[in-house]
PDB file of C-alpha atoms in Angstrom:
ATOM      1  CA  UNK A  10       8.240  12.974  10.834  1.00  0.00           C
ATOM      2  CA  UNK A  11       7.672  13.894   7.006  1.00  0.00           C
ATOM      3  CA  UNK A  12      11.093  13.301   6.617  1.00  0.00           C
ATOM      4  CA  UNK A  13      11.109  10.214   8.773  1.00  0.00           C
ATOM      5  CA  UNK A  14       8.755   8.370   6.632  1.00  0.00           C
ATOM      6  CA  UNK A  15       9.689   9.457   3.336  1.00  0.00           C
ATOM      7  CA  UNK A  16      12.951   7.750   3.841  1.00  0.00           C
ATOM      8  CA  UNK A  17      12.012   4.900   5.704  1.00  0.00           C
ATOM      9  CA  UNK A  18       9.418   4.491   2.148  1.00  0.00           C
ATOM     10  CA  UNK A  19      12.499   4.739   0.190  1.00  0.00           C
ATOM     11  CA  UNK A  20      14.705   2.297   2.253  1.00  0.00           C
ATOM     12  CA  UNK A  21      11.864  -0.247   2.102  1.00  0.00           C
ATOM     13  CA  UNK A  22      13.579  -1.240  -1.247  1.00  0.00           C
ATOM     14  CA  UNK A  23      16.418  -3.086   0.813  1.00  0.00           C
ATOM     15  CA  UNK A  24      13.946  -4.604   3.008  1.00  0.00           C
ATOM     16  CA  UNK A  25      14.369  -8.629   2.220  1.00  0.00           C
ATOM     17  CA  UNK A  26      11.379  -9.714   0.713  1.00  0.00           C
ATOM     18  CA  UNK A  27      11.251  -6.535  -1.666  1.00  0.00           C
ATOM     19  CA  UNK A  28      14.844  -6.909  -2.624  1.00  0.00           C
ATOM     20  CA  UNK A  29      14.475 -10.516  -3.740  1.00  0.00           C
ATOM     21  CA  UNK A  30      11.084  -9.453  -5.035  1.00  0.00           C
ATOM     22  CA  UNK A  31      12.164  -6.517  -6.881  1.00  0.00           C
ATOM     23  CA  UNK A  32      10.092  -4.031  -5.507  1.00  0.00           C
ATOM     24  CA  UNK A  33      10.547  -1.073  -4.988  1.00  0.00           C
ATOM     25  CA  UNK A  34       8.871   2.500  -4.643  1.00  0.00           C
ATOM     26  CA  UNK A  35       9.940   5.228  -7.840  1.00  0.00           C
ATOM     27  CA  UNK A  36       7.473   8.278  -6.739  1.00  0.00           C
ATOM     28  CA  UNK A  37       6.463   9.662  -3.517  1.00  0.00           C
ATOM     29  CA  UNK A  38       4.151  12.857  -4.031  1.00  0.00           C
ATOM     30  CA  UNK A  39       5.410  15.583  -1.691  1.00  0.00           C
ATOM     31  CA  UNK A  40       2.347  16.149   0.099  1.00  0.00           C
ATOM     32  CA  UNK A  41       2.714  12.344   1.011  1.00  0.00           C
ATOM     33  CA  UNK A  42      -1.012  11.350  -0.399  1.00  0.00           C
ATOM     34  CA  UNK A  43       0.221   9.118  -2.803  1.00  0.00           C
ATOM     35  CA  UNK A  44       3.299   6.560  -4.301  1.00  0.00           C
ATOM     36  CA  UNK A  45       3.970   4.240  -7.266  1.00  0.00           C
ATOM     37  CA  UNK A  46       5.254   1.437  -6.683  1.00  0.00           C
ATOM     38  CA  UNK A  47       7.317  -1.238  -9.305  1.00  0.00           C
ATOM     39  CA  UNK A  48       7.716  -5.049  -9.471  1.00  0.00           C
ATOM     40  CA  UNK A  49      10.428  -6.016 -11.278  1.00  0.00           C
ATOM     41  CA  UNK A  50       9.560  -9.245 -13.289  1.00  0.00           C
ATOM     42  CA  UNK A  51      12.611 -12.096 -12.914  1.00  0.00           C
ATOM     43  CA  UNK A  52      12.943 -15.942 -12.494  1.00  0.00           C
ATOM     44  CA  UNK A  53      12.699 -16.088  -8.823  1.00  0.00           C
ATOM     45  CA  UNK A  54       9.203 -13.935  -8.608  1.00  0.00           C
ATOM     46  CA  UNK A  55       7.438 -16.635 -11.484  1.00  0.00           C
ATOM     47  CA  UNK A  56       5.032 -19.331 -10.976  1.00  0.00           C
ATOM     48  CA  UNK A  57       4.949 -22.381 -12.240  1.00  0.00           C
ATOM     49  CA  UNK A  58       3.234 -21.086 -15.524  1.00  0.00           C
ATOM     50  CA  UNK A  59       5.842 -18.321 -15.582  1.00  0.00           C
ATOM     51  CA  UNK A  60       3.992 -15.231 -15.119  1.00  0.00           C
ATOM     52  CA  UNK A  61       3.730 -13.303 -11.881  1.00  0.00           C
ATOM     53  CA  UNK A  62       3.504 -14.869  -8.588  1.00  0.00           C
ATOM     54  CA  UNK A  63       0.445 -13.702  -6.823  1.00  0.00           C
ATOM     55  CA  UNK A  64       1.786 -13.562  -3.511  1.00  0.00           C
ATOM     56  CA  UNK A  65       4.359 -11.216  -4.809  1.00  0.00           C
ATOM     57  CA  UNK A  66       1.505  -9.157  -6.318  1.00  0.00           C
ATOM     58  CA  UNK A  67      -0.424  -8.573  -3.214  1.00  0.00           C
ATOM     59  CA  UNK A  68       2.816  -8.126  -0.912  1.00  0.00           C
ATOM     60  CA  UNK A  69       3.872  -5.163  -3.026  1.00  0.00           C
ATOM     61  CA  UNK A  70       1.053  -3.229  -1.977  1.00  0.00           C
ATOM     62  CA  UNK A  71       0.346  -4.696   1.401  1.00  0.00           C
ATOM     63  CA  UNK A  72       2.206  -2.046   3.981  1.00  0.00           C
ATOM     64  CA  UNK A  73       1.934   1.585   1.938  1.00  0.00           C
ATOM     65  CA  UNK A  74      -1.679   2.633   2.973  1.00  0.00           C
ATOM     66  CA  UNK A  75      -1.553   2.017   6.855  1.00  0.00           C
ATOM     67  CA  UNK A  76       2.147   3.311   6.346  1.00  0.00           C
ATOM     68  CA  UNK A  77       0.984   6.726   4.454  1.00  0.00           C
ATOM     69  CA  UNK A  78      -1.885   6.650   7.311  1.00  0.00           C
ATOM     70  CA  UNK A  79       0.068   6.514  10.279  1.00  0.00           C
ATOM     71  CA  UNK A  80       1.875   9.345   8.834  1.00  0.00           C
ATOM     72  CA  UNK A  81      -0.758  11.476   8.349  1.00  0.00           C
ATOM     73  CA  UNK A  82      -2.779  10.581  11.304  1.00  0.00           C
ATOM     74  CA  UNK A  83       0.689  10.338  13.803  1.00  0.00           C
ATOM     75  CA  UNK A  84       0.614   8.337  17.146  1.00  0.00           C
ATOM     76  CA  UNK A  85      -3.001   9.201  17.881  1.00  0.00           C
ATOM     77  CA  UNK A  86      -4.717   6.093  15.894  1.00  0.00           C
ATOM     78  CA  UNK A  87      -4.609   2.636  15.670  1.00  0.00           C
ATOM     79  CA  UNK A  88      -4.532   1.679  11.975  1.00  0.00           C
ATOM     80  CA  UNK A  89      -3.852  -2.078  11.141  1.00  0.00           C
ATOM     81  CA  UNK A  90      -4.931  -4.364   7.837  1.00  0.00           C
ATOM     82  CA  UNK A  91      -8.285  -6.031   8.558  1.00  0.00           C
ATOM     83  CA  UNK A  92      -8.444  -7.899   5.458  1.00  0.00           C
ATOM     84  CA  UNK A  93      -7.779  -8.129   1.962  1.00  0.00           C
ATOM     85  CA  UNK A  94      -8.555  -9.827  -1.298  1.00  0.00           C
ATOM     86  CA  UNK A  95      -6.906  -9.884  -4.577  1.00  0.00           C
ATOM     87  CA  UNK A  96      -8.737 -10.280  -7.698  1.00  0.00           C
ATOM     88  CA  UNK A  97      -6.440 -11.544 -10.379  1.00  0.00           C
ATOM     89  CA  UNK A  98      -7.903 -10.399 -14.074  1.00  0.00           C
ATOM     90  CA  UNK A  99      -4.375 -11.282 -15.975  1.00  0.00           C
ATOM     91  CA  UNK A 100      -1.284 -12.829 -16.207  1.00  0.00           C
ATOM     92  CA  UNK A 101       1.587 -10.545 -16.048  1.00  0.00           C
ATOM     93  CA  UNK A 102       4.549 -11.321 -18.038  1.00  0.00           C
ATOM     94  CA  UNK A 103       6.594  -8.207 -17.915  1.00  0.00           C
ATOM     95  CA  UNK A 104       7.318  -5.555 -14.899  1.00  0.00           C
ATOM     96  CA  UNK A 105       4.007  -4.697 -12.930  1.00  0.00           C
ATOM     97  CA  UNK A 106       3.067  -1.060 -11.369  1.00  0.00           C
ATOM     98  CA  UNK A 107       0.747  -0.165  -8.367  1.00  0.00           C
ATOM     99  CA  UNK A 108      -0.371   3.570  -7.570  1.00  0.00           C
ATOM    100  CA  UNK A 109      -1.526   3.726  -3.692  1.00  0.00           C
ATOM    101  CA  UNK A 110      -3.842   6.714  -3.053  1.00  0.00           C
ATOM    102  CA  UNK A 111      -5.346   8.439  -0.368  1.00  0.00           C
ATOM    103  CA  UNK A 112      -6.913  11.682  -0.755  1.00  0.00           C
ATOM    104  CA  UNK A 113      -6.952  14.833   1.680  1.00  0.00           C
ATOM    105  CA  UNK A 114     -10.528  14.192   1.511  1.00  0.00           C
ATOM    106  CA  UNK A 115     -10.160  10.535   2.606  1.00  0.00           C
ATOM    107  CA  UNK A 116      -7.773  11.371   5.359  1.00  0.00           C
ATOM    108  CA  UNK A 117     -10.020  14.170   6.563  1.00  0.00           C
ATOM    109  CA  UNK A 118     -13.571  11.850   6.894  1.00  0.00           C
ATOM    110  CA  UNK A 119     -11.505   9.478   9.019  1.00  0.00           C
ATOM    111  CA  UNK A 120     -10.413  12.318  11.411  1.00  0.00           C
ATOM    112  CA  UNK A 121     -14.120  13.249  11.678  1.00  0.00           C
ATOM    113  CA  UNK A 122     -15.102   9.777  12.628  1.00  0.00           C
ATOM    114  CA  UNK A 123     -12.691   8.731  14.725  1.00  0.00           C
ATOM    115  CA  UNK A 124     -12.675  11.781  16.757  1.00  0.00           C
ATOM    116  CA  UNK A 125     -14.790  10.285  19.493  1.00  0.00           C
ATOM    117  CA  UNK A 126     -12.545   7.347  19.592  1.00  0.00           C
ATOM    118  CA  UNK A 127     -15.209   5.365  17.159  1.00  0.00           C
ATOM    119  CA  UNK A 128     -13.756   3.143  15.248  1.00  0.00           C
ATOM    120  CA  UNK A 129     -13.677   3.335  11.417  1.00  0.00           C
ATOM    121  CA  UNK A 130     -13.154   0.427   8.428  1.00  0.00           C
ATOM    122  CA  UNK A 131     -12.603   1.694   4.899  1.00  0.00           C
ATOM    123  CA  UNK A 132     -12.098  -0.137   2.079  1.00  0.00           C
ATOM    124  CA  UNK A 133      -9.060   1.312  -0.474  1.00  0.00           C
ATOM    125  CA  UNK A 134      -8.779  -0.368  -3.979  1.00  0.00           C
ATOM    126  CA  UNK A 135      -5.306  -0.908  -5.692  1.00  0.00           C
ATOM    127  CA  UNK A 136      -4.960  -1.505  -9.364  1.00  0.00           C
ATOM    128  CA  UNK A 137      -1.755  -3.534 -10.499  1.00  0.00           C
ATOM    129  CA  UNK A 138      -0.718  -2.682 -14.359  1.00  0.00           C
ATOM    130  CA  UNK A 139       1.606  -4.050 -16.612  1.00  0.00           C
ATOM    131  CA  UNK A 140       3.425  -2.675 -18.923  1.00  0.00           C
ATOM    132  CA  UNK A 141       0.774  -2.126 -21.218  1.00  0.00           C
ATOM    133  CA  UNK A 142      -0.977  -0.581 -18.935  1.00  0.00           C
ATOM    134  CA  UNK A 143      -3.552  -3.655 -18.372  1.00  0.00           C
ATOM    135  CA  UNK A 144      -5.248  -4.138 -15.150  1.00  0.00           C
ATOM    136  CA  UNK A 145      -3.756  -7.396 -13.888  1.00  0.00           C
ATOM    137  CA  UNK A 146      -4.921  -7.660 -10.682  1.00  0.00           C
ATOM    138  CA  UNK A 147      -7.509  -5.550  -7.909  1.00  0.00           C
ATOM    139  CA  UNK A 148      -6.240  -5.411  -4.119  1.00  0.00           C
ATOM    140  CA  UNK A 149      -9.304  -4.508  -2.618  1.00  0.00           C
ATOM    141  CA  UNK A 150      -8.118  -3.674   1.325  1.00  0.00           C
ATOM    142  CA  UNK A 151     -10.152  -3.043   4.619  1.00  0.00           C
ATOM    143  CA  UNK A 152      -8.276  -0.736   6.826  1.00  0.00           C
ATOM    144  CA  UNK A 153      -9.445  -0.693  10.740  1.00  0.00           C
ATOM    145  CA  UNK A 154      -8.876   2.875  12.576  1.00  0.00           C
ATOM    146  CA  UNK A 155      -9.526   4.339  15.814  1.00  0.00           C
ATOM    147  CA  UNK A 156      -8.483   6.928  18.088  1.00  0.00           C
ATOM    148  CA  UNK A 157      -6.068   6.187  20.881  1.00  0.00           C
ATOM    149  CA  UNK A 158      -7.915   6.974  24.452  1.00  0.00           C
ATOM    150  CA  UNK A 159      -5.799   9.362  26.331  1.00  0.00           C
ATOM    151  CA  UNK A 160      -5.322   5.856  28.740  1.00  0.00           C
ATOM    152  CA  UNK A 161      -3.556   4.252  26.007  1.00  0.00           C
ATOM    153  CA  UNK A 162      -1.644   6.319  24.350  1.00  0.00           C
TER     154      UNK A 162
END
């Protein structure tokens, strides 16, 4: 499955709205905890005051947690987006860069409490950068997880 998902991560690239988007995914770590991902900036991904579009800045992180997740956690769990909110600090007027994170520690606590089929809801942060290494924008994301029963798996 390592495999699997690694590529399917890479492919994503050619998926439509990251191709017209630009984004794209240039580091997976090995141990598959964590990925950087680029936004190219062009004409078609402006706004009107011709920096970033913010839908393009919150769709270029919006898959890769539940994504590394379901990966780590396999066919067992139920992970979906619950919500998420975007906190825009700057306009970005060159290429942006996300790093998406989640650490042994994090994937091990929501084993532990979702052993028992309880469900669980944490909260991840994302930081988009420019180039000048400027926060831009916060993706602050609300992850729902549970256990499969053995009757629904």
């Amino acid at each position: 499955m390592k495999l699997q998902m690694k590529t399917m991560l890479k492919l994503m690239r050619f998926w439509p709205p990251y191709l017209g988007a630009g984004v794209y995914i240039n580091n997976i770590s090995d141990d598959m905890t964590s990925l950087n991902i680029e936004m190219k900036f062009k004409f078609w991904n402006k706004n009107i005051k011709g920096t970033q579009f913010g839908g393009s800045l919150y769709s270029m992180t919006d898959p890769f947690l539940v994504l590394l997740l379901m990966h780590h956690l396999g066919n067992d769990h139920i992970i979906w987006d619950k919500s998420a909110t975007i906190h825009f600090k700057k306009p970005a007027e060159t290429k942006v860069f996300a790093k998406i994170l989640i650490t042994k520690e994090q994937i091990d606590e929501i084993r532990k409490k979702t052993a028992n089929g309880n469900k669980m809801e944490p909260i991840f942060n994302i930081f988009i950068n420019d180039e000048n290494n400027n926060i831009i924008a916060e993706v602050e994301k609300t992850l729902y997880i549970r256990k499969k029963s053995s009757q629904n798996k």
